[in-house]
Amino acid sequence: MPDISAKPVRTIGSLLTARRGGKGRLHWTDVFTYFYLAFGIFLMFGPVVWLVLSSFKTSSALLEFPPTFLPLGQIEVQVEGYEKPLPLYEVKQEDGTVTQLAQIRRIGIVSQMVDPQNPGETIQVPIDQRSEVREFRMAWDNYRDPLERFDFTRYLYNSVVVTAIATLVTLLINSMAAFGLAIYEFRGRNAIMLFVIGTLMIPITVILVPVYLVVTSMGMINSLWAVILPGAATPTGVFLLRQYMLTIPKELIEAARMDKASEWRIYWKVVLPLTMPAIAVLAIFSIMWRWNEFLWPLIVLNRSEVYTLQVGLNAFQGELDVQWHYILAMTVVTLIPVTLVFAFLQRFITTGIASTGMK
Amino acid sequence: MAQDSDLTFTGRLAGLAGAPVRLLFRMLELPLAAIQRGIGVRKMPWIFLLPNLAFFGLFVILPLFINFFYSLTGGIQLFPSDRPFVGTEQYGFLLECENITDPQTCREDRFWKGIYNTLVFVFFQVSFMVLFSLITALILNREIRARGFFRAVFFFPVLLSPVVVALIWKWILLRDGILNAFLVSIGLDKILFFVSPEWSMFWAIFVSIWAHMGFYTLILLAGLQAIPPDLYEAAEMDGTSSERVFWRITLPLLWPNMLVVIVLALIKGVQIFDEVFVLTGGGPGTATQFIVQYIYNTGFTNQVQNFGLASAASVVLGVALFVLTMAQLAATRRKDDA
C-alpha cells in the first residue's frame, strides 16, 4: 500500500500533470479526476470559507444584496469643526466627475455633505447619487459582543467542562473494562462481550424517554452530569482498546505479577502506558463526539446557564433570527476546536476511522 | 525494578495532567489492592468491568426495559409507578389508519408523516451518498499528487457539529443568501428554499450527504487500498478494458465494504434529526419532520409530554434499527470471511 500522500507536492505543474499510471497521454479520466477534485475543494471548503468571511461583516453589510465577497467597512474621516468622524461617500456630480464627500446628516432622501478639504460649505446631495467608500475591515464586534453581552462565555465553559470530564471518564472506565476483557480468561467473558456488542445496537434515540427518567431520578436534570454520564461507556471504545491490549505479551504481565504488583498497578503502570496510541485515538474521538453532541443536551438542559455551545447556538438562532452577525461569529467559534484537532491529528483521525469504522 | 520504572513514568507525567493522574492512581491503589486481597486475582476482572457495566446497565439496558414498559402505559406522569397500565393502546393509537399509504387518514398523522419522510430521505440520501462516496474513493485511490490533502478536504465536514453544518447552509440558502445572489446573477429568480417542501427535503438530503460523505469515502478507500495490486497488473497484461476491470475486479472485491457502508448509512439515515432540525425546523409544515423529531416533539416539547406515545414510537424505531443492525453484523461477518 504505497502512500502517495507522503510525497511532497513539488510544483503546481506536477500536480496538474499527474497521469493515469504515471506516464503516457492525458486520458479523459485524468481530466475528470482533477475537475472532480477542484469541484470537491470548492464544495467542501467553500461554505466554510464563506461562513468565516461573513462572520467578519457588520450587520448592515450582511443585509446587502448581492453580498460582497470580503468584509468591507465604510471609511470615516475626521473633518475640522465636527466632533465625530464622518462617513465618506463618493458623489457623482452633474458634469460626470466623481468627488469624495463626508456626510453630516441625512434628511429624508437628501444628504447634507461636506468636502473634507473645504469644511466650511455644506452641500445638498440626493441619496441615490452617493455611494459608500469602503475598505477591507473586520468587524471584531461580532465576536466581542456575544462573548461579553450574552451567555456565550458560559456556553463555551460548559462545553469545555462536559468535553473534558466526559472524555476522562470514558477513557478511565473503557480502558478498565478493556483490560478486564483482554488480560483475563474467566467464565462469563464471552457473555460480557456479547452484552457489550448488544449495547452497540442501541442508540440513544431509541431510549430517550427512559434515560430521561433515570437522569431525573438521580436529580441531574439541568446539571452537566446529565450530559456527561449517559454516554460515558461506549462499546466502540471498549472494543478498540481491547483489540490493542490483546497484542501486549502475556509474559510482561506475568513478570509484573512475580514482582508482586497488584492487578491495579499492572493495569495502570504496565498496560495503560503501552496502550497509549489507542487511548489517544479514543480521546480524539471522544472529544469530537462530546463537543458536537446536540439532541441529548437539548433534552436534559433546559436552563440557559447550563447550555452547551451547540444548544446555546441553536437557541440563539431561534430567538434572534435577524442577528446573523452574532450567529455567524459564534458558529465560527464552535467550529474552531474540531478544526484545530483535525489540522494537527488528521492522519490519526482518518486511519482511526478507516480501521475501526467509528465516528 | 518496578519501583524504578514507576519513577521514570511518573517523572514523565510531571505536566499539568500529571498531578491529577497520579492522585487518581494513588486514590484507587489502596482500596483496589485491599479488594484483591479479599477476593483473589481470579475475580479481579469483574472489578475492572464493574464501572463500565454499571454505566451500560444504568443508561442502556435498564432504559431499554423501562422503554418497553412505558409504551404500555398512559397518563402524563414521568415516574412509571404513577402511570396507568393501558396495554397496547399506544400502539393501537399509532397504528390506527384507514389507509396507511396516506398519512392524513391516520389518527396520529404526524407519526406516519414522519415515517414516510424518513423513508424518502433515507432512500435518496443513502443511494446518492453511497454513489458519491464510491466515486470519491475511486478518485482518491488514483495516483494523484497531494492525496492526503484531498482526503482531508472531503473528510473535513464529517467533524463539524450538526448545528454548525446546519447554520453554514442556512446562511448560504437564505432569501438574500449567496446562492440566491448567484441565481440572480445568471438571470434566474430568487428561490425561497425553506418555503417550498420539495426544496426543503432536497436541501435536507444534500446537506446530510455533504456532512457525512467523507466518513463513508474513507471506509471505501480503505477497502480499495486492500485490493492486491497484482490483480490489476495481471489485468493490464491481458489488456482488459478499464470498465471490465472495474466490474470484474474492483467492485466484487470492494463489495463487503460497500455492504457495510450501505447498512451503516441506513442505520444513521433512519436516525436523522440534528442537522435537519436546525436547518429547517422540520418545516415547512411537517415536510422535513422525521421519526426522531416525532419522538422528540411527542415526549419533550409538546404541552402535554406524552411519554407513552413517544416510547411506543421509539420501540417501532428500535425494531427497525435492530433489523438493520443484524444486517450489518451479517455484512461484517462476510467481510471478515472474505
XYZ file of C-alpha atoms in Angstrom:
697
model
C 0.000 0.000 0.000
C 2.192 2.882 -1.216
C 1.299 6.131 0.452
C 1.321 8.832 -2.176
C 0.327 11.442 0.363
C 3.753 11.162 1.987
C 5.395 12.701 -1.095
C 5.517 16.476 -1.059
C 3.868 18.419 -3.843
C 6.760 19.821 -5.845
C 5.060 22.288 -8.108
C 1.558 23.094 -9.201
C 2.634 21.855 -12.618
C 3.449 18.400 -11.384
C 0.112 18.319 -9.573
C -1.769 19.038 -12.748
C 0.198 16.695 -14.985
C -0.064 13.558 -12.839
C -1.295 10.920 -15.251
C -3.129 7.701 -15.083
C -0.403 5.170 -14.394
C 2.116 7.985 -14.251
C 3.076 8.109 -17.956
C 1.544 8.451 -21.382
C -1.143 10.670 -22.891
C -3.632 12.583 -20.818
C -6.614 10.265 -20.545
C -10.133 11.692 -20.168
C -10.281 10.160 -16.709
C -7.309 12.344 -15.675
C -9.193 15.444 -16.719
C -12.279 14.215 -14.904
C -10.219 13.459 -11.785
C -8.815 16.957 -11.465
C -12.098 18.575 -12.351
C -13.767 16.493 -9.636
C -11.085 17.335 -7.073
C -11.232 21.057 -7.840
C -15.003 20.979 -7.528
C -14.608 18.974 -4.321
C -12.434 21.660 -2.747
C -14.953 24.303 -3.763
C -17.960 22.379 -2.458
C -16.418 21.128 0.788
C -14.370 24.170 1.828
C -16.319 26.920 0.066
C -19.247 27.007 2.518
C -16.884 27.125 5.493
C -14.782 29.898 3.924
C -17.965 31.839 3.157
C -19.065 31.428 6.791
C -15.744 32.705 8.139
C -15.636 35.687 5.734
C -19.265 36.556 6.504
C -18.671 36.392 10.242
C -16.439 39.458 9.953
C -19.051 41.599 8.235
C -21.034 44.253 10.022
C -24.750 43.666 10.490
C -25.573 46.225 7.793
C -23.105 44.681 5.337
C -24.762 41.292 5.901
C -28.098 42.670 4.739
C -26.640 43.759 1.425
C -27.783 42.013 -1.713
C -25.889 40.859 -3.685
C -23.330 40.237 -0.942
C -19.705 41.246 -1.292
C -17.054 38.573 -1.066
C -14.784 40.225 1.509
C -15.867 42.004 4.683
C -15.805 45.724 3.946
C -16.341 48.709 6.162
C -17.125 52.317 5.281
C -14.221 54.725 5.653
C -14.774 57.554 8.117
C -12.849 60.806 8.086
C -12.210 63.422 10.706
C -13.395 66.794 9.425
C -12.471 70.080 11.050
C -15.379 71.529 13.015
C -17.114 68.207 13.609
C -16.637 66.196 16.809
C -17.283 62.705 15.466
C -15.653 61.164 12.383
C -17.964 61.412 9.351
C -18.710 58.577 6.863
C -17.121 59.097 3.448
C -19.103 58.842 0.198
C -18.340 59.082 -3.491
C -20.683 61.535 -5.143
C -21.346 61.773 -8.856
C -21.551 65.409 -9.938
C -23.786 66.711 -12.702
C -20.798 67.158 -15.011
C -19.888 63.474 -14.563
C -16.882 63.898 -12.264
C -16.742 61.994 -9.014
C -15.724 63.605 -5.724
C -15.386 62.245 -2.223
C -17.604 63.937 0.347
C -18.321 63.276 4.018
C -21.922 63.066 5.199
C -23.026 65.254 8.113
C -26.581 64.041 8.367
C -29.328 62.632 6.213
C -32.758 64.189 5.958
C -35.220 62.050 4.025
C -33.838 61.474 0.574
C -31.374 64.344 0.810
C -27.992 64.031 2.376
C -26.116 67.022 3.828
C -22.493 66.642 2.894
C -19.237 68.437 3.294
C -15.972 68.393 1.375
C -13.230 67.312 3.826
C -10.796 69.707 2.086
C -13.199 72.599 2.364
C -15.229 72.127 5.599
C -16.963 75.486 5.584
C -19.501 74.801 2.852
C -22.432 72.342 3.196
C -23.614 70.576 0.045
C -27.039 69.003 -0.502
C -26.908 65.686 -2.364
C -29.806 63.328 -3.253
C -29.006 59.998 -1.591
C -29.205 57.966 -4.789
C -26.212 59.870 -6.181
C -23.798 58.880 -3.441
C -22.142 55.542 -2.725
C -20.077 54.417 0.239
C -16.296 54.488 0.060
C -15.178 51.244 1.642
C -12.069 49.383 2.645
C -11.317 45.853 3.865
C -12.232 45.779 7.515
C -13.062 43.046 10.034
C -15.985 43.553 12.394
C -14.466 42.099 15.550
C -17.520 43.283 17.491
C -19.382 40.266 16.127
C -17.110 38.158 18.289
C -16.679 40.506 21.229
C -20.360 41.341 21.831
C -21.813 37.819 22.146
C -18.952 36.797 24.399
C -19.404 39.861 26.600
C -23.110 40.667 26.493
C -24.727 37.263 26.011
C -24.034 33.992 27.770
C -21.666 32.594 25.182
C -18.690 32.529 27.524
C -20.750 30.372 29.838
C -21.801 28.042 26.988
C -18.169 27.804 25.959
C -17.173 26.991 29.533
C -19.945 24.357 29.838
C -18.904 22.712 26.582
C -15.270 22.589 27.670
C -16.201 21.110 31.066
C -18.503 18.496 29.518
C -15.948 17.530 26.870
C -13.017 17.318 29.290
C -14.725 15.406 32.112
C -16.678 13.100 29.804
C -13.508 12.202 27.911
C -11.610 11.455 31.121
C -14.447 9.290 32.464
C -14.773 7.487 29.124
C -11.040 6.783 28.924
C -10.881 5.515 32.510
C -13.886 3.186 32.573
C -13.473 1.939 28.999
C -9.801 1.134 29.452
C -10.577 -0.671 32.714
C -13.243 -2.769 31.002
C -10.942 -3.440 28.049
C -8.209 -4.525 30.480
C -10.647 -6.894 32.189
C -11.688 -8.407 28.864
C -8.234 -8.569 27.254
C -5.938 -9.764 30.035
C -8.026 -12.320 31.909
C -9.582 -15.622 30.931
C -12.683 -16.047 33.039
C -16.056 -17.674 32.902
C -18.634 -15.296 31.508
C -16.179 -13.308 29.388
C -17.924 -14.215 26.152
C -21.267 -13.359 27.699
C -19.926 -9.939 28.655
C -18.544 -9.408 25.145
C -21.942 -10.278 23.714
C -23.566 -7.888 26.172
C -21.228 -5.105 25.072
C -21.851 -5.873 21.382
C -25.557 -5.748 22.179
C -25.322 -2.216 23.504
C -23.750 -1.130 20.210
C -27.153 -1.556 18.618
C -28.994 0.734 20.973
C -28.530 4.365 20.024
C -29.779 6.945 22.486
C -32.514 7.985 20.035
C -34.341 4.764 20.887
C -34.248 5.184 24.672
C -34.671 8.942 25.079
C -37.633 8.792 27.487
C -36.327 6.176 29.957
C -32.813 7.671 30.054
C -34.512 10.964 30.820
C -36.301 9.177 33.664
C -33.051 7.700 35.010
C -31.336 11.063 34.853
C -34.313 12.756 36.543
C -34.423 10.147 39.312
C -30.768 10.845 40.002
C -31.589 14.536 40.286
C -29.326 15.506 37.414
C -31.712 17.439 35.149
C -30.159 20.790 34.248
C -26.810 19.614 35.521
C -23.841 18.995 33.248
C -23.572 15.479 34.720
C -26.764 14.610 32.845
C -24.827 15.139 29.614
C -21.537 13.645 30.800
C -22.593 10.323 32.334
C -25.071 8.553 29.999
C -22.656 8.392 27.053
C -19.528 7.639 29.056
C -19.408 3.888 28.439
C -19.005 3.444 24.691
C -18.867 -0.070 23.238
C -16.641 1.112 20.380
C -14.135 2.425 22.904
C -14.048 -0.881 24.789
C -13.534 -2.745 21.516
C -10.787 -0.506 20.224
C -8.801 -0.644 23.470
C -9.342 -4.373 23.954
C -8.077 -5.192 20.461
C -4.982 -3.150 21.181
C -4.398 -4.696 24.613
C -4.617 -8.205 23.167
C -1.310 -7.540 21.409
C 0.514 -6.945 24.707
C 2.650 -10.018 25.521
C 1.274 -12.070 28.435
C 4.847 -12.551 29.736
C 5.027 -8.891 30.639
C 2.007 -9.214 32.901
C 3.286 -12.473 34.405
C 6.607 -10.797 35.185
C 4.817 -7.924 36.925
C 2.784 -10.414 38.982
C 6.041 -12.143 40.017
C 7.223 -8.782 41.284
C 4.099 -8.696 43.473
C 2.491 -5.823 41.647
C -1.233 -5.564 42.335
C -3.626 -6.006 39.403
C -4.467 -2.306 39.576
C -0.779 -1.440 39.393
C -0.351 -3.781 36.399
C -3.249 -2.041 34.668
C -2.048 1.456 35.426
C 1.741 1.129 35.178
C 2.226 -1.670 32.637
C -0.756 -1.985 30.301
C -2.033 1.589 30.155
C 1.288 3.167 29.054
C 1.580 0.524 26.319
C -1.972 1.254 25.146
C -1.357 4.991 24.776
C -1.676 5.072 20.932
C -5.165 3.532 21.119
C -6.073 5.713 24.100
C -5.054 8.765 22.059
C -7.333 7.743 19.180
C -10.257 7.186 21.559
C -9.531 10.512 23.266
C -9.670 12.371 19.934
C -12.964 10.719 19.059
C -14.464 11.285 22.461
C -13.554 14.975 22.283
C -15.246 15.303 18.899
C -18.347 13.367 19.926
C -18.851 15.345 23.089
C -18.120 18.744 21.615
C -20.603 18.133 18.786
C -23.398 16.411 20.731
C -26.803 18.026 20.291
C -30.036 16.034 20.775
C -29.368 14.725 24.283
C -28.154 18.047 25.755
C -31.165 19.675 24.081
C -33.441 17.394 26.099
C -31.780 17.493 29.523
C -30.550 21.088 29.596
C -33.497 23.471 29.815
C -31.958 26.435 31.610
C -29.660 28.707 29.701
C -26.990 28.714 32.458
C -26.227 25.078 31.688
C -26.493 25.191 27.875
C -23.577 23.806 25.953
C -22.328 25.774 22.963
C -24.349 23.678 20.495
C -27.630 24.077 22.387
C -26.927 27.749 23.065
C -26.208 28.406 19.413
C -29.422 26.695 18.341
C -31.477 28.628 20.893
C -29.776 31.850 19.839
C -30.555 31.375 16.153
C -34.166 30.568 17.001
C -34.767 33.606 19.157
C -32.868 36.267 17.273
C -33.340 35.410 13.684
C -32.101 38.765 12.468
C -28.833 38.830 14.400
C -26.923 36.835 11.827
C -23.705 38.722 12.525
C -23.604 37.236 16.026
C -24.798 33.782 14.962
C -22.120 33.516 12.282
C -19.334 34.598 14.618
C -20.380 32.110 17.289
C -20.680 29.362 14.683
C -17.057 30.049 13.780
C -16.095 29.864 17.478
C -17.872 26.493 17.697
C -16.028 25.006 14.757
C -12.543 26.185 15.782
C -11.710 23.395 18.290
C -12.568 20.482 15.992
C -10.774 22.186 13.124
C -7.624 22.550 15.233
C -7.834 18.951 16.435
C -8.266 17.912 12.823
C -5.434 20.050 11.491
C -2.918 18.544 13.897
C -4.211 14.993 14.131
C -5.640 14.455 10.639
C -3.717 11.265 9.995
C -4.665 9.693 13.338
C -8.318 10.502 12.747
C -8.580 9.212 9.205
C -6.656 5.985 9.855
C -8.599 5.525 13.096
C -11.889 5.760 11.235
C -10.785 3.640 8.305
C -9.628 0.821 10.592
C -12.334 0.893 13.261
C -15.267 2.450 11.439
C -16.149 4.768 14.274
C -17.393 8.270 14.141
C 12.798 -2.716 39.020
C 9.079 -1.943 39.272
C 9.861 0.952 41.556
C 12.407 2.237 39.055
C 10.105 2.314 36.025
C 7.471 3.773 38.309
C 9.707 6.752 38.990
C 10.600 7.413 35.346
C 6.961 7.089 34.251
C 5.620 9.409 36.910
C 8.544 11.712 36.186
C 7.427 11.981 32.581
C 3.920 12.876 33.638
C 5.099 15.891 35.605
C 2.988 18.181 33.464
C -0.350 19.812 34.072
C -2.164 16.478 33.854
C 0.465 14.738 35.963
C -0.837 15.665 39.388
C -4.488 14.602 38.989
C -3.475 11.423 37.149
C -1.078 10.498 39.979
C -3.713 11.382 42.548
C -6.278 9.155 40.814
C -3.807 6.283 40.795
C -2.991 6.726 44.489
C -6.652 7.109 45.455
C -7.646 3.842 43.821
C -4.498 1.844 44.528
C -5.060 1.051 48.211
C -8.770 0.137 48.113
C -8.314 -1.975 44.973
C -5.311 -3.771 46.463
C -7.434 -4.484 49.525
C -10.242 -5.835 47.344
C -7.751 -8.011 45.513
C -6.547 -9.491 48.827
C -10.166 -10.153 49.721
C -11.458 -11.790 46.542
C -8.268 -13.037 44.875
C -6.782 -12.341 41.443
C -9.244 -14.558 39.595
C -12.226 -12.373 40.462
C -10.418 -9.102 39.673
C -11.644 -8.805 36.038
C -15.126 -8.242 37.422
C -13.861 -5.309 39.442
C -12.351 -3.787 36.297
C -15.555 -4.388 34.358
C -17.796 -3.081 37.097
C -17.814 0.685 36.314
C -18.432 0.135 32.624
C -21.139 -2.473 33.202
C -22.777 -0.202 35.760
C -22.928 2.589 33.174
C -24.197 0.277 30.436
C -26.757 -1.175 32.789
C -27.998 2.104 34.161
C -28.085 4.105 30.935
C -28.709 1.470 28.262
C -30.056 -1.885 29.464
C -32.373 -0.668 32.216
C -33.799 2.113 29.997
C -34.425 -0.448 27.267
C -36.762 -2.399 29.534
C -38.343 0.729 31.001
C -38.921 1.965 27.457
C -40.955 -1.100 26.638
C -42.917 -0.716 29.859
C -43.537 2.976 29.156
C -45.001 2.122 25.770
C -47.686 0.094 27.587
C -48.707 2.905 29.923
C -50.727 6.105 29.614
C -51.109 9.341 31.530
C -48.755 12.277 31.788
C -46.609 11.376 34.810
C -42.914 10.714 34.329
C -42.426 8.078 37.028
C -43.563 4.625 35.880
C -45.224 3.892 39.256
C -47.645 6.800 38.675
C -48.587 5.671 35.196
C -51.728 3.613 34.477
C -51.197 0.422 32.518
C -53.040 0.597 29.207
C -51.719 -2.447 27.372
C -51.242 -1.980 23.645
C -53.395 1.157 23.487
C -50.465 3.409 22.488
C -49.524 1.095 19.638
C -53.145 0.913 18.596
C -53.308 4.699 18.545
C -50.112 4.931 16.479
C -51.124 2.268 14.011
C -54.791 3.172 13.544
C -55.165 4.146 9.927
C -57.880 3.903 7.342
C -55.267 3.718 4.650
C -51.638 3.536 5.728
C -50.318 4.851 2.429
C -51.997 8.169 3.179
C -50.824 9.692 6.495
C -53.822 12.007 6.644
C -56.228 9.145 7.201
C -54.314 8.031 10.298
C -55.219 9.161 13.784
C -51.621 10.017 14.513
C -50.862 11.530 11.127
C -47.607 13.193 12.263
C -46.179 9.778 13.134
C -46.938 8.421 9.676
C -45.754 11.601 8.002
C -42.532 11.170 9.964
C -42.165 7.593 8.771
C -42.799 8.470 5.130
C -40.468 11.457 5.292
C -37.797 9.243 6.827
C -38.246 6.620 4.114
C -37.993 9.203 1.329
C -34.997 10.794 2.998
C -33.186 7.507 3.592
C -33.834 6.263 0.053
C -32.341 9.302 -1.677
C -29.708 10.112 0.926
C -28.263 6.604 1.088
C -28.283 5.962 -2.663
C -26.640 9.263 -3.592
C -24.238 9.207 -0.661
C -23.013 5.701 -1.472
C -22.678 6.625 -5.150
C -20.668 9.793 -4.492
C -18.614 8.126 -1.763
C -17.675 5.429 -4.249
C -16.729 7.924 -6.964
C -14.721 9.983 -4.491
C -12.956 6.911 -3.086
C -12.075 5.709 -6.596
C -10.652 9.113 -7.455
C -8.704 9.408 -4.216
C -7.302 5.946 -4.820
C -5.710 7.035 -8.126
C -2.123 8.063 -8.284
C -2.761 11.726 -7.718
C -0.465 14.152 -6.003
C -1.361 15.506 -2.568
C -3.711 12.620 -1.924
C -3.539 13.190 1.834
C -4.664 16.763 1.335
C -7.605 15.817 -0.863
C -8.603 13.069 1.532
C -8.672 15.710 4.268
C -10.769 18.044 2.085
C -13.554 15.507 1.642
C -13.323 14.382 5.245
C -13.356 17.761 6.998
C -17.169 18.282 7.146
C -17.568 14.953 8.982
C -16.029 16.556 12.049
C -18.290 19.589 12.155
C -21.182 19.508 14.587
C -24.687 19.168 13.137
C -25.557 22.633 14.429
C -22.587 24.194 12.668
C -23.320 22.294 9.447
C -26.943 23.417 9.503
C -26.107 27.059 10.237
C -23.476 27.194 7.460
C -26.011 26.007 4.894
C -28.868 28.026 6.306
C -26.688 31.090 5.811
C -26.000 30.118 2.207
C -29.632 29.327 1.404
C -31.286 32.422 2.894
C -33.561 34.551 0.735
C -30.753 37.092 0.364
C -28.042 34.476 0.615
C -25.118 33.810 -1.660
C -26.870 31.071 -3.639
C -29.785 33.342 -4.491
C -27.275 36.055 -5.408
C -25.747 33.573 -7.834
C -29.157 32.677 -9.279
C -29.959 36.354 -9.804
C -26.568 36.967 -11.399
C -27.224 34.309 -14.050
C -30.650 35.755 -14.739
C -32.884 33.479 -12.669
C -35.344 34.397 -9.927
C -34.678 34.023 -6.237
C -35.950 30.789 -4.711
C -37.389 30.667 -1.204
C -35.846 27.309 -0.419
C -37.344 26.792 3.020
C -40.852 27.783 1.952
C -41.058 25.006 -0.611
C -41.496 21.434 0.772
C -39.606 19.908 -2.171
C -36.625 22.230 -1.861
C -36.527 21.748 1.917
C -36.366 17.993 1.504
C -33.756 18.384 -1.238
C -31.512 20.505 0.982
C -32.045 18.212 3.971
C -30.739 15.342 1.835
C -27.981 17.408 0.220
C -26.670 18.848 3.474
C -26.635 15.488 5.241
C -24.728 13.966 2.309
C -22.296 16.905 2.413
C -21.720 16.379 6.118
C -21.316 12.594 6.186
C -19.935 11.569 2.815
C -16.295 11.761 3.924
C -16.823 9.078 6.537
C -18.094 6.535 4.018
C -15.496 7.578 1.451
C -12.813 6.712 3.959
C -14.199 3.224 4.617
C -14.394 2.559 0.864
C -10.907 3.976 0.352
C -9.553 1.572 2.978
C -11.269 -1.256 1.093
C -9.803 -0.143 -2.260
C -6.307 0.010 -0.839
C -6.645 -3.537 0.466
C -7.179 -4.906 -3.060
C -3.906 -6.613 -4.121
C -2.217 -4.536 -6.879
C -1.030 -7.644 -8.761
C -4.642 -8.301 -9.770
C -4.613 -5.007 -11.659
C -1.184 -5.745 -13.136
C -2.415 -9.116 -14.394
C -5.486 -7.467 -15.902
C -3.288 -4.885 -17.616
C -1.094 -7.625 -19.064
C -4.177 -9.274 -20.510
C -5.235 -5.934 -21.983
C -8.523 -5.877 -20.086
C -10.539 -2.704 -20.576
C -10.826 -0.424 -17.557
C -14.633 -0.791 -17.427
C -14.223 -4.547 -17.254
C -11.546 -4.195 -14.550
C -13.969 -2.109 -12.527
C -16.905 -4.527 -12.843
C -14.865 -7.733 -12.554
C -12.149 -6.840 -10.014
C -12.761 -3.610 -8.136
C -16.469 -3.880 -7.411
C -16.567 -7.569 -6.377
C -13.579 -7.145 -4.064
C -14.951 -3.912 -2.658
C -18.413 -5.380 -2.191
C -18.006 -6.337 1.517
C -17.026 -2.735 2.311
C -19.880 -1.451 0.155
C -22.308 -3.584 2.127
C -21.004 -2.236 5.432
C -21.232 1.314 4.088
C -24.799 0.840 2.828
C -26.065 -0.648 6.086
C -24.236 1.873 8.267
C -25.643 4.691 6.147
C -29.132 3.195 6.506
C -28.771 2.962 10.307
C -27.571 6.559 10.557
C -30.124 7.762 7.998
C -33.116 6.357 9.858
C -31.969 8.301 12.926
C -31.632 11.640 11.111
C -32.526 14.574 13.340
C -29.897 17.146 14.350
C -28.883 18.779 11.066
C -32.352 18.956 9.606
C -33.924 20.135 12.861
C -31.589 23.137 12.952
C -31.733 23.698 9.178
C -35.498 23.576 8.551
C -37.035 23.029 12.000
C -38.952 20.182 10.365
C -40.751 22.575 8.077
C -42.337 23.957 6.085
C -45.263 22.408 7.951
C -44.205 18.826 8.515
C -42.352 18.413 5.205
C -38.998 17.554 6.786
C -40.142 16.120 10.111
C -38.561 12.735 10.638
C -39.312 9.914 13.032
C -36.773 11.020 15.674
C -38.234 14.508 15.659
C -41.672 12.991 16.138
C -40.365 11.187 19.244
C -38.648 14.342 20.480
C -41.715 16.517 19.944
C -44.141 13.987 21.432
C -42.058 13.309 24.524
C -40.331 16.579 25.220
C -41.715 19.671 23.534
C -45.479 19.382 23.279
C -47.523 20.934 26.055
C -48.572 17.504 27.247
C -45.451 15.395 27.386
C -46.774 12.113 26.059
C -44.033 9.757 27.226
C -46.074 6.623 26.500
C -46.635 7.529 22.871
C -43.029 8.643 22.422
C -41.849 5.316 23.855
C -44.168 3.329 21.604
C -42.818 5.199 18.581
C -39.250 4.600 19.720
C -39.952 0.883 20.103
C -41.029 0.908 16.453
C -37.805 2.750 15.558
C -35.812 0.344 17.727
C -37.206 -2.686 15.895
C -36.273 -1.140 12.543
C -32.755 -0.406 13.772
C -32.430 -3.911 15.229
C -33.175 -5.439 11.839
C -30.671 -3.111 10.157
C -28.007 -3.863 12.781
C -28.468 -7.593 12.270
C -27.945 -6.976 8.566
C -24.784 -5.042 9.393
C -23.429 -7.823 11.605
C -24.094 -10.307 8.816
C -22.326 -7.997 6.352
C -19.352 -7.562 8.693
C -19.065 -11.290 9.176
C -18.975 -11.795 5.416
C -16.268 -9.160 5.219
C -14.177 -10.973 7.832
C -14.554 -14.255 5.991
C -13.531 -12.757 2.684
